[in-house]
Amino acid sequence: MKKALNIGIAGCGYWGPNLARNFSAHPAAEVTALCDPDPERLAHMRGLYPQAALFEDFARMLRDAALDAVVVATPVRTHFVLARAALLAGKHVLIEKPMASSSEECEELIALAAARGLTLMVGHTYLYSEPVRKIAEIIRSGGIGELKYINCQRLNLGLFQKDINVAWDLAPHDLSIILHVMGECPQLVNCQGNAHIHPGIEDVTNLSLTFRKHRFATVQSSWLEPRKVRQMTFVGTHKMIVYDDLQPLEKIRIYDVRVECPPHYDNFAEFQYSYHYGDCYLPRIKQSEPLKNMCAHFVDCVCDGTRPLSCGVRGLEMVRILEASSESLLAQGGPVPFASGRLEALSGEPEALDEGLPSLSGVL
Ligand SMILES: NC(=O)c1ccc[n+]([C@@H]2O[C@H](COP(=O)([O-])OP(=O)(O)OC[C@H]3O[C@@H](n4cnc5c(N)ncnc54)[C@H](O)[C@@H]3O)[C@@H](O)[C@H]2O)c1
């Protein structure tokens, strides 16, 4: 049986092989070309994918391999040039996060994909994970009351990047989840951080996002931590959710806890916070690899012409927030105003999905 989509993967470093593994396991896709300027990485991949054509040069891969789609899993500084060349060559494109080095680059890619009717998707992998899907479902159904605050910690030792700071490297995961469940962009972005190892490249950052209706989120990112931490807390007016992505099974705990202030009081003696301590509940979560779901969603979107959940516009929103974080870092954490709400798809893009989750039927 002929496979539907011929896919070429650029970048065979740490992450590219994971994309190659998931696309090659998809029944409607085939990894027919791999590209990396590093011959050692190509030699490694030859052993895993003997059927794939290998290229050290991206332009040659575009010219010589009969590809339908290209996956860009290279350092961020190269994303724009490679994705642009692929779109100009008529290929659908999946770019790893963050989408590009600047919002201007993202805008150009979005316009190019829209003008040519091609799928452009960004690797916001966590949007395709079962725990995040469950959390979004609970929050949207009012399961924790009104969402007020999100706190995220993504900490570990390294891996130090040469072209981006830790906020651009790690915070996109948290930001994609925050924007998804908040359903909008923030009004203000503040970021503080410090470069301890490599001058000019912050290895610890604290990002805060102020949303409408007094909603708030904080994101702590670090390459200088002995322990690996992947935690998020979602605070609602009635309940709180703790998401620990390092737990093998019990990744989400819903705590029936809240703090209430008395509506009015006449003197200090009458003023008392009321702390509610209820039960803790662990929802059952299906086991599936987020990257497998993401790759399947890309294949579906290319085949159906539907707009991906993590489309180019979502990638642009993320890069704008990262740019605001860099601006705030230069101002020692000063607030950078941001246009809240969500960016709309450009006219000419295929039909947008509604703000809910994508249909992952058949892949979960
Ligand atoms: N979604 C996720 O969870 C996730 C996880 C890790 C990394 N990433 C993203 O994946 C991308 C790659 O990260 P990584 O950790 O694999 O980096 P890496 O440095 O380990 O690998 C990058 C590879 O790209 C190759 N490369 C450089 N220029 C190239 C070009 N012009 N054409 C083809 N190949 C080229 C390099 O030789 C290297 O082998 C980054 O955008 C990163 O943010 C995403």
Coordinates of N, CA and C and ligand atoms in Angstrom, one line a residue, residues 11-15 35-38 41 73-76 79 82 96-97 123 125 173, ligand 1:
G11 N 17.5 18.3 10.7 CA 18.0 18.3 12.1 C 17.8 17.0 12.7
C12 N 19.0 16.3 12.9 CA 19.0 14.9 13.4 C 19.8 14.9 14.7
G13 N 19.7 16.0 15.5 CA 20.4 16.1 16.8 C 19.7 15.4 17.9
Y14 N 19.3 16.1 18.9 CA 18.6 15.5 20.0 C 17.1 15.2 19.7
W15 N 16.4 16.1 19.1 CA 15.0 16.0 19.0 C 14.5 15.4 17.7
C35 N 18.1 15.2 6.8 CA 19.1 16.1 6.5 C 19.8 16.7 7.8
D36 N 21.1 16.7 7.7 CA 21.9 17.3 8.8 C 23.3 17.5 8.3
P37 N 23.9 18.7 8.5 CA 25.3 18.9 8.0 C 26.3 18.1 8.8
D38 N 25.9 17.5 9.9 CA 26.9 16.7 10.7 C 26.9 15.3 10.2
R41 N 25.9 12.5 12.7 CA 24.4 12.4 12.9 C 23.8 11.6 11.8
A73 N 13.7 20.7 12.7 CA 14.1 20.4 14.0 C 15.6 20.8 14.2
T74 N 15.9 22.0 13.9 CA 17.2 22.5 13.9 C 17.3 23.6 14.9
P75 N 18.5 24.2 15.2 CA 18.6 25.3 16.1 C 17.7 26.5 15.6
V76 N 17.2 27.2 16.6 CA 16.1 28.2 16.3 C 16.6 29.3 15.3
H79 N 15.5 28.3 11.8 CA 14.1 27.9 11.5 C 13.5 28.7 10.3
L82 N 15.1 27.9 6.7 CA 14.7 26.5 6.2 C 13.2 26.4 6.0
E96 N 9.7 23.1 14.7 CA 9.8 23.0 16.2 C 9.7 24.3 16.9
K97 N 9.4 24.3 18.1 CA 9.2 25.5 18.9 C 10.6 26.1 19.3
G123 N 5.7 23.1 16.7 CA 5.8 22.0 17.6 C 5.5 22.4 19.0
T125 N 4.3 20.8 21.6 CA 4.0 19.4 21.8 C 3.0 19.2 23.0
H173 N 7.1 25.7 26.3 CA 6.2 24.6 26.7 C 5.1 25.1 27.7
Ligands
LIG1 N1 8.9 20.0 21.3 C1 9.8 19.6 22.2 O1 9.5 19.1 23.2 C2 11.3 19.9 21.9 C3 12.3 19.2 22.7 C4 13.6 19.5 22.4 C5 14.0 20.3 21.3 N2 13.0 20.9 20.6 C6 13.3 21.9 19.5 O2 13.9 21.1 18.5 C7 14.8 22.0 17.8 C8 16.2 21.2 17.8 O3 16.6 21.1 19.1 P1 17.7 20.0 19.5 O4 17.7 19.9 21.0 O5 17.5 18.7 18.7 O6 19.1 20.7 19.0 P2 20.4 19.9 18.6 O7 21.5 21.0 18.6 O8 20.6 18.7 19.4 O9 20.2 19.4 17.1 C9 20.1 20.3 16.0 C10 20.6 19.6 14.8 O10 20.3 20.4 13.7 C11 21.4 20.3 12.8 N3 21.4 21.4 11.8 C12 21.9 22.7 12.0 N4 21.7 23.4 10.9 C13 21.1 22.6 10.0 C14 20.6 22.8 8.7 N5 20.7 24.0 8.1 N6 19.9 21.8 8.1 C15 19.8 20.6 8.7 N7 20.2 20.4 10.0 C16 20.8 21.4 10.6 C17 22.6 20.2 13.7 O11 23.8 19.7 13.0 C18 22.1 19.3 14.8 O12 22.4 18.0 14.6 C19 14.9 23.3 18.5 O13 14.0 24.2 17.9 C20 14.3 22.9 19.9 O14 13.7 24.0 20.6 C21 11.6 20.7 20.9

